[in-house]
Amino acid sequence: MQHHKGIEKAHVITADENNGARLCFHYDPNEISLDQIQRYAREAGVFIARKYGHLVIEVEAIREMMEASVVEAQLRKVPGVVDASVSATGNIRMEFDHTATNKQAVLAAIDKEGLKWKSVKQQEPAHEETEVETEEEEHDHSHAEGSSAAWKKYLPAIISFIMLIAGIIADSYIKPSFFAGWVRLAWYAIAYLPVGWPVASKGISLLVKGDVFTEFVLMTIATLGAFYIGEYPEGVAVMLFYTVGELFQDAAVTRAKRSIKALLDIRPDTAMVLVDGAFKEMSPLDVKVEDTIQIKVGERVPLDGVIINDGSSFNTAALTGESKPSTFDKGETVLAGMINQEKVVELKVTKLFNDSSLARILTMVQEATTRKAKTEQFIRRFARIYTPIVVFLAVGIALLPYFFVNPYVFNDWLYRALIFLVISCPCALVISIPLGYFGGIGAASRKGILFKGSNYLDLMTKVNRVVMDKTGTLTKGVFRVQEIKSFDIPKEEWLPMAAALESKSTHPIATAVVEYVGAAADDVAVDDLEEISGHGLKGRISGKEVLAGNVKLMKKMNIPVPAEVEAITDTIVVVGVDGKFAGYITIADEIKEDAKDAVDALHTMNVKTTMLSGDKQSVVDKVAAALKIDSAFGDLLPENKVEKIEQIKKGPGAVVAFVGDGINDAPVLALSDVGIAMGGLGSDAAIETADVVIQTDQPSRIATAMKIGRATNRVVWQNIGLAFGVKAIVLVLGAGGLATMWEAVFADVGVALLAIVNAIRIQRMKF
């Protein structure tokens, strides 16, 4: 169990009078969930008591990033909750102890935080997955309410802005006699309330819960302090611009969510299922394996299945990011989420809805936003320590000069302290860093690359060794004719004969020859067909004796084989006609079109490449030479691959990514620093274990994933530098009395807006 990524320590608690022996795991919830730990333990032969639950809850949009951090801290205090992770995209991951609490209590705790949940996905220890949708009138909002809510969202800022401008004009230009004293205070107080009250009330509610030092409290103290010393316009302006910053932030988060949440909007609501000879509309959750479903033109495929009538072309963009349609024929598998574009098709369902590729992707995407990068975790922890320090420093700026400055004017030093508070708000950091990661995850998902958490975006930037499986990763996993060479007879004469013979066999190598030759062999008649076990086929065509098989067949029939042919290491079909050696056909697993580009791109990024395969070394060497891979190892069993990865990881400074697609790759994916699975055709076990999934099955997307990771990392650190740099300068100026509240507003809200705009750039970048 300790080989699995995210499990830091595993040990046995010995049996006592009340309990049997138990396994205890110390784990990182940003790398592995309780659900995964239980599944791995069950596979290892452990009995799982029904103790722990794992929920993924989708809630209505959280008001802002700072709130996500605060809600997370509150949920972790709920009795029985083992871990909670809250994302501003509206996804919450909860791990809880069944013996101490239950799902209803967890949902009640979320309700108590003022968040309305829309859907709940529960993964139980027995690996039963259930999806619970809420009643619409209780938790969901109609579209009309949504547009009305959008208008209401901007109204407070508009009212405050109009009143602030009117007040400043009255103060500086018109100067009416009545606009003084209590009238002036009342005017600015009314201007303050629409934007100030929501922030102040949030701060008060958190104060009551014991969360004293939050951004909401900072802004409330700073603005009320400005009112106390008579700087009414500045007090209103700070809160107004803070609210405008929130609105910009909300729009940016919504934009970042759009590319991620677009996947959540492709869930099909209905499926047309064959029942008693007629197609009946049903929920995809009620459809069983082996049922027959119908998909009309323009409809989305609701469940994974195999085509049982004529094929059609499908738009696969939702799953792969590729806009060009793909054609699927009878007998081929079509995945949930694809859109039928050509003609009506019928499928035999192969997986339940909750086990389908689409459901698996949706779960990955929802959980990805709740898994935080180390940079984001650090900034969150930093903000929790930094804010109280700032408050105490502000108190010091206001009071300590009393002992050193003469004359000491309290209001002057209070003003400086308030400027200090406004400048030091950590919102630029708390907002822009998660936003940068959301942008990275969204940009990757548009390219058909699914990161299971922002922590893996960070880790991808450090990868310097990429180890790849051969079959299914760099090659297509299907046999294709590679080379044809003639000797005593022209190719045009013997090749159709060989294909006609091979058409009588179902062997994959025979199928590859028949597919290559095509219609040229259709009219060739074969008589006296004979299969020679372990050697090949013999038959008569147009009165000539034709042989097709291996070198042993030629020797058996006393046909001399050239030495160069015997030296060939690839899979080979040799052909003889009337006692003469006609020629040979080499068959190999076809290299993917973009495999060479993938390796070249990695070398350009100074990443070393290694290939591992269970195929024979001679074949592996040939593929490695064609692709210019740095090192290649063949004849490996799954356990040998694990040994090789362990050996590579021991290299100085090695950060290893392994790319694979098969069920036997799961242990190596778990062992590597970053496991990358080819998700289109890859096994469920490989996809479950991997940290990154490439839906397009294109190896060139490995380099794309690394570029997105590096771009995201650059933007995040640019924002950290910008926020700290500007704030440090204005803090010094503010404490020295050289900056006013207006400069403080720029240092806080202005920097936050610049950081947001910078973070949004990721979504516009071309990768």
mmCIF file of C-alpha atoms in Angstrom, residues 424-622:
data_model
loop_
_atom_site.group_PDB
_atom_site.id
_atom_site.type_symbol
_atom_site.label_atom_id
_atom_site.label_comp_id
_atom_site.label_asym_id
_atom_site.label_seq_id
_atom_site.Cartn_x
_atom_site.Cartn_y
_atom_site.Cartn_z
ATOM 1 C CA SER A 424 -2.129 44.715 3.161
ATOM 2 C CA CYS A 425 -5.336 42.833 2.259
ATOM 3 C CA PRO A 426 -4.155 39.499 0.767
ATOM 4 C CA CYS A 427 -6.997 39.312 -1.781
ATOM 5 C CA ALA A 428 -4.728 39.695 -4.864
ATOM 6 C CA LEU A 429 -2.879 36.528 -3.839
ATOM 7 C CA VAL A 430 -5.876 34.591 -2.549
ATOM 8 C CA ILE A 431 -7.843 35.355 -5.736
ATOM 9 C CA SER A 432 -5.292 35.137 -8.523
ATOM 10 C CA ILE A 433 -3.441 31.949 -7.589
ATOM 11 C CA PRO A 434 -6.423 29.520 -7.584
ATOM 12 C CA LEU A 435 -7.737 31.397 -10.632
ATOM 13 C CA GLY A 436 -4.449 30.711 -12.447
ATOM 14 C CA TYR A 437 -4.760 26.996 -11.677
ATOM 15 C CA PHE A 438 -8.441 26.918 -12.746
ATOM 16 C CA GLY A 439 -7.317 28.509 -16.024
ATOM 17 C CA GLY A 440 -4.611 25.857 -16.459
ATOM 18 C CA ILE A 441 -7.016 22.967 -15.768
ATOM 19 C CA GLY A 442 -9.565 24.546 -18.144
ATOM 20 C CA ALA A 443 -7.002 25.108 -20.934
ATOM 21 C CA ALA A 444 -5.845 21.496 -20.563
ATOM 22 C CA SER A 445 -9.399 20.086 -20.630
ATOM 23 C CA ARG A 446 -10.022 21.902 -23.941
ATOM 24 C CA LYS A 447 -7.035 19.973 -25.327
ATOM 25 C CA GLY A 448 -8.411 16.653 -24.078
ATOM 26 C CA ILE A 449 -5.965 16.572 -21.122
ATOM 27 C CA LEU A 450 -7.483 16.014 -17.674
ATOM 28 C CA PHE A 451 -5.390 16.984 -14.648
ATOM 29 C CA LYS A 452 -6.736 15.359 -11.471
ATOM 30 C CA GLY A 453 -5.661 18.379 -9.414
ATOM 31 C CA SER A 454 -3.755 21.655 -9.621
ATOM 32 C CA ASN A 455 -0.957 19.964 -7.643
ATOM 33 C CA TYR A 456 -0.170 17.904 -10.780
ATOM 34 C CA LEU A 457 0.012 21.075 -12.900
ATOM 35 C CA ASP A 458 2.820 22.158 -10.573
ATOM 36 C CA LEU A 459 4.519 18.763 -10.599
ATOM 37 C CA MET A 460 4.509 18.613 -14.428
ATOM 38 C CA THR A 461 6.786 21.669 -14.488
ATOM 39 C CA LYS A 462 9.485 19.703 -12.629
ATOM 40 C CA VAL A 463 9.415 16.525 -14.788
ATOM 41 C CA ASN A 464 12.792 15.853 -16.438
ATOM 42 C CA ARG A 465 12.387 12.152 -17.361
ATOM 43 C CA VAL A 466 9.438 10.803 -19.374
ATOM 44 C CA VAL A 467 9.167 7.008 -19.459
ATOM 45 C CA MET A 468 6.718 5.601 -22.023
ATOM 46 C CA ASP A 469 5.151 2.239 -22.609
ATOM 47 C CA LYS A 470 5.387 1.160 -26.278
ATOM 48 C CA THR A 471 2.158 -0.604 -27.225
ATOM 49 C CA GLY A 472 -0.891 1.670 -27.136
ATOM 50 C CA THR A 473 1.166 4.712 -26.123
ATOM 51 C CA LEU A 474 3.732 5.246 -28.894
ATOM 52 C CA THR A 475 2.198 2.628 -31.192
ATOM 53 C CA LYS A 476 -1.445 2.022 -32.110
ATOM 54 C CA GLY A 477 -1.656 -1.502 -30.706
ATOM 55 C CA VAL A 478 -2.825 -2.893 -34.084
ATOM 56 C CA PHE A 479 -0.801 -4.844 -36.679
ATOM 57 C CA ARG A 480 -0.032 -3.129 -39.990
ATOM 58 C CA VAL A 481 2.076 -4.087 -43.041
ATOM 59 C CA GLN A 482 5.397 -2.241 -42.811
ATOM 60 C CA GLU A 483 7.518 -3.472 -45.743
ATOM 61 C CA ILE A 484 7.131 -5.703 -48.812
ATOM 62 C CA LYS A 485 10.112 -7.060 -50.771
ATOM 63 C CA SER A 486 10.121 -9.265 -53.883
ATOM 64 C CA PHE A 487 12.809 -11.731 -54.954
ATOM 65 C CA ASP A 488 12.164 -14.188 -57.864
ATOM 66 C CA ILE A 489 8.618 -13.036 -58.772
ATOM 67 C CA PRO A 490 7.162 -9.477 -59.193
ATOM 68 C CA LYS A 491 5.146 -8.169 -56.226
ATOM 69 C CA GLU A 492 2.050 -7.488 -58.361
ATOM 70 C CA GLU A 493 1.857 -11.225 -59.126
ATOM 71 C CA TRP A 494 2.420 -12.878 -55.728
ATOM 72 C CA LEU A 495 0.938 -10.321 -53.274
ATOM 73 C CA PRO A 496 -2.764 -10.842 -54.277
ATOM 74 C CA MET A 497 -2.189 -14.611 -54.068
ATOM 75 C CA ALA A 498 -0.757 -14.321 -50.558
ATOM 76 C CA ALA A 499 -3.695 -12.127 -49.479
ATOM 77 C CA ALA A 500 -6.203 -14.617 -50.943
ATOM 78 C CA LEU A 501 -4.585 -17.403 -48.894
ATOM 79 C CA GLU A 502 -4.441 -15.288 -45.711
ATOM 80 C CA SER A 503 -8.132 -14.335 -46.089
ATOM 81 C CA LYS A 504 -8.947 -17.925 -45.045
ATOM 82 C CA SER A 505 -7.301 -17.309 -41.621
ATOM 83 C CA THR A 506 -8.566 -15.225 -38.660
ATOM 84 C CA HIS A 507 -5.060 -14.578 -37.237
ATOM 85 C CA PRO A 508 -4.342 -10.817 -36.639
ATOM 86 C CA ILE A 509 -1.245 -11.013 -38.885
ATOM 87 C CA ALA A 510 -3.328 -12.555 -41.699
ATOM 88 C CA THR A 511 -5.964 -9.832 -41.217
ATOM 89 C CA ALA A 512 -3.248 -7.126 -41.551
ATOM 90 C CA VAL A 513 -2.123 -8.591 -44.934
ATOM 91 C CA VAL A 514 -5.715 -8.826 -46.245
ATOM 92 C CA GLU A 515 -6.483 -5.213 -45.180
ATOM 93 C CA TYR A 516 -3.322 -3.945 -46.907
ATOM 94 C CA VAL A 517 -3.967 -5.677 -50.255
ATOM 95 C CA GLY A 518 -7.683 -4.852 -50.260
ATOM 96 C CA ALA A 519 -9.840 -5.433 -53.364
ATOM 97 C CA ALA A 520 -6.930 -6.785 -55.475
ATOM 98 C CA ALA A 521 -7.399 -10.206 -53.841
ATOM 99 C CA ASP A 522 -11.215 -10.353 -54.042
ATOM 100 C CA ASP A 523 -11.390 -12.288 -57.350
ATOM 101 C CA VAL A 524 -8.552 -14.706 -56.596
ATOM 102 C CA ALA A 525 -9.911 -18.239 -56.054
ATOM 103 C CA VAL A 526 -8.068 -20.658 -53.720
ATOM 104 C CA ASP A 527 -8.306 -24.450 -54.167
ATOM 105 C CA ASP A 528 -7.003 -27.329 -52.030
ATOM 106 C CA LEU A 529 -6.450 -25.073 -49.000
ATOM 107 C CA GLU A 530 -4.396 -26.698 -46.246
ATOM 108 C CA GLU A 531 -3.313 -25.292 -42.897
ATOM 109 C CA ILE A 532 0.074 -26.553 -41.707
ATOM 110 C CA SER A 533 0.031 -26.086 -37.927
ATOM 111 C CA GLY A 534 2.735 -23.788 -36.607
ATOM 112 C CA HIS A 535 3.963 -23.030 -40.112
ATOM 113 C CA GLY A 536 1.287 -21.349 -42.293
ATOM 114 C CA LEU A 537 -1.055 -22.006 -45.237
ATOM 115 C CA LYS A 538 -0.782 -23.901 -48.557
ATOM 116 C CA GLY A 539 -3.167 -23.771 -51.541
ATOM 117 C CA ARG A 540 -3.496 -23.764 -55.331
ATOM 118 C CA ILE A 541 -4.232 -20.552 -57.221
ATOM 119 C CA SER A 542 -4.551 -20.590 -61.020
ATOM 120 C CA GLY A 543 -2.829 -23.966 -61.052
ATOM 121 C CA LYS A 544 0.175 -22.748 -59.014
ATOM 122 C CA GLU A 545 1.144 -23.978 -55.530
ATOM 123 C CA VAL A 546 1.234 -20.987 -53.186
ATOM 124 C CA LEU A 547 2.702 -20.973 -49.647
ATOM 125 C CA ALA A 548 2.321 -18.216 -47.043
ATOM 126 C CA GLY A 549 3.698 -18.500 -43.517
ATOM 127 C CA ASN A 550 6.948 -18.384 -41.568
ATOM 128 C CA VAL A 551 10.527 -19.292 -42.504
ATOM 129 C CA LYS A 552 9.974 -22.800 -41.077
ATOM 130 C CA LEU A 553 7.302 -23.401 -43.753
ATOM 131 C CA MET A 554 9.753 -22.587 -46.583
ATOM 132 C CA LYS A 555 12.369 -24.928 -45.131
ATOM 133 C CA LYS A 556 9.767 -27.673 -44.700
ATOM 134 C CA MET A 557 8.886 -27.331 -48.387
ATOM 135 C CA ASN A 558 12.599 -27.205 -49.391
ATOM 136 C CA ILE A 559 12.446 -23.634 -50.684
ATOM 137 C CA PRO A 560 15.766 -21.822 -50.070
ATOM 138 C CA VAL A 561 15.451 -18.652 -47.961
ATOM 139 C CA PRO A 562 17.989 -15.798 -48.441
ATOM 140 C CA ALA A 563 20.218 -15.149 -45.405
ATOM 141 C CA GLU A 564 19.050 -11.514 -45.155
ATOM 142 C CA VAL A 565 15.468 -12.746 -44.643
ATOM 143 C CA GLU A 566 16.471 -15.104 -41.822
ATOM 144 C CA ALA A 567 18.209 -12.189 -40.059
ATOM 145 C CA ILE A 568 14.991 -10.064 -39.943
ATOM 146 C CA THR A 569 13.797 -9.640 -36.337
ATOM 147 C CA ASP A 570 10.303 -8.252 -37.095
ATOM 148 C CA THR A 571 7.197 -10.382 -37.450
ATOM 149 C CA ILE A 572 7.351 -11.638 -41.057
ATOM 150 C CA VAL A 573 5.176 -13.490 -43.612
ATOM 151 C CA VAL A 574 7.231 -15.265 -46.321
ATOM 152 C CA VAL A 575 5.630 -16.343 -49.612
ATOM 153 C CA GLY A 576 6.603 -19.121 -52.051
ATOM 154 C CA VAL A 577 5.109 -19.812 -55.500
ATOM 155 C CA ASP A 578 5.784 -23.096 -57.361
ATOM 156 C CA GLY A 579 8.959 -23.819 -55.406
ATOM 157 C CA LYS A 580 10.397 -20.300 -55.758
ATOM 158 C CA PHE A 581 10.927 -17.761 -52.950
ATOM 159 C CA ALA A 582 8.596 -14.945 -54.073
ATOM 160 C CA GLY A 583 9.208 -12.405 -51.296
ATOM 161 C CA TYR A 584 8.261 -11.361 -47.777
ATOM 162 C CA ILE A 585 5.931 -9.013 -45.885
ATOM 163 C CA THR A 586 6.976 -7.522 -42.534
ATOM 164 C CA ILE A 587 4.179 -6.856 -40.050
ATOM 165 C CA ALA A 588 4.517 -4.541 -37.080
ATOM 166 C CA ASP A 589 2.497 -2.544 -34.648
ATOM 167 C CA GLU A 590 2.086 0.837 -36.372
ATOM 168 C CA ILE A 591 3.746 3.872 -34.779
ATOM 169 C CA LYS A 592 1.287 6.664 -33.971
ATOM 170 C CA GLU A 593 1.403 9.615 -36.407
ATOM 171 C CA ASP A 594 2.490 12.109 -33.772
ATOM 172 C CA ALA A 595 4.858 9.863 -31.775
ATOM 173 C CA LYS A 596 7.984 11.346 -33.437
ATOM 174 C CA ASP A 597 6.698 14.905 -32.819
ATOM 175 C CA ALA A 598 6.043 13.952 -29.172
ATOM 176 C CA VAL A 599 9.625 12.758 -28.594
ATOM 177 C CA ASP A 600 11.098 15.755 -30.470
ATOM 178 C CA ALA A 601 8.995 18.183 -28.382
ATOM 179 C CA LEU A 602 10.182 16.549 -25.140
ATOM 180 C CA HIS A 603 13.828 16.753 -26.255
ATOM 181 C CA THR A 604 13.317 20.461 -27.081
ATOM 182 C CA MET A 605 12.173 20.911 -23.451
ATOM 183 C CA ASN A 606 15.372 19.143 -22.216
ATOM 184 C CA VAL A 607 13.414 16.097 -21.054
ATOM 185 C CA LYS A 608 15.072 12.680 -21.384
ATOM 186 C CA THR A 609 12.935 9.880 -22.874
ATOM 187 C CA THR A 610 12.864 6.170 -22.088
ATOM 188 C CA MET A 611 10.702 3.395 -23.584
ATOM 189 C CA LEU A 612 9.668 0.225 -21.733
ATOM 190 C CA SER A 613 7.943 -2.722 -23.400
ATOM 191 C CA GLY A 614 7.114 -6.381 -23.004
ATOM 192 C CA ASP A 615 7.902 -6.815 -26.734
ATOM 193 C CA LYS A 616 11.177 -8.375 -27.864
ATOM 194 C CA GLN A 617 14.263 -6.168 -27.622
ATOM 195 C CA SER A 618 14.920 -6.118 -31.389
ATOM 196 C CA VAL A 619 11.438 -4.679 -32.077
ATOM 197 C CA VAL A 620 11.810 -2.162 -29.215
ATOM 198 C CA ASP A 621 15.214 -1.032 -30.540
ATOM 199 C CA LYS A 622 13.758 -0.474 -34.010
#
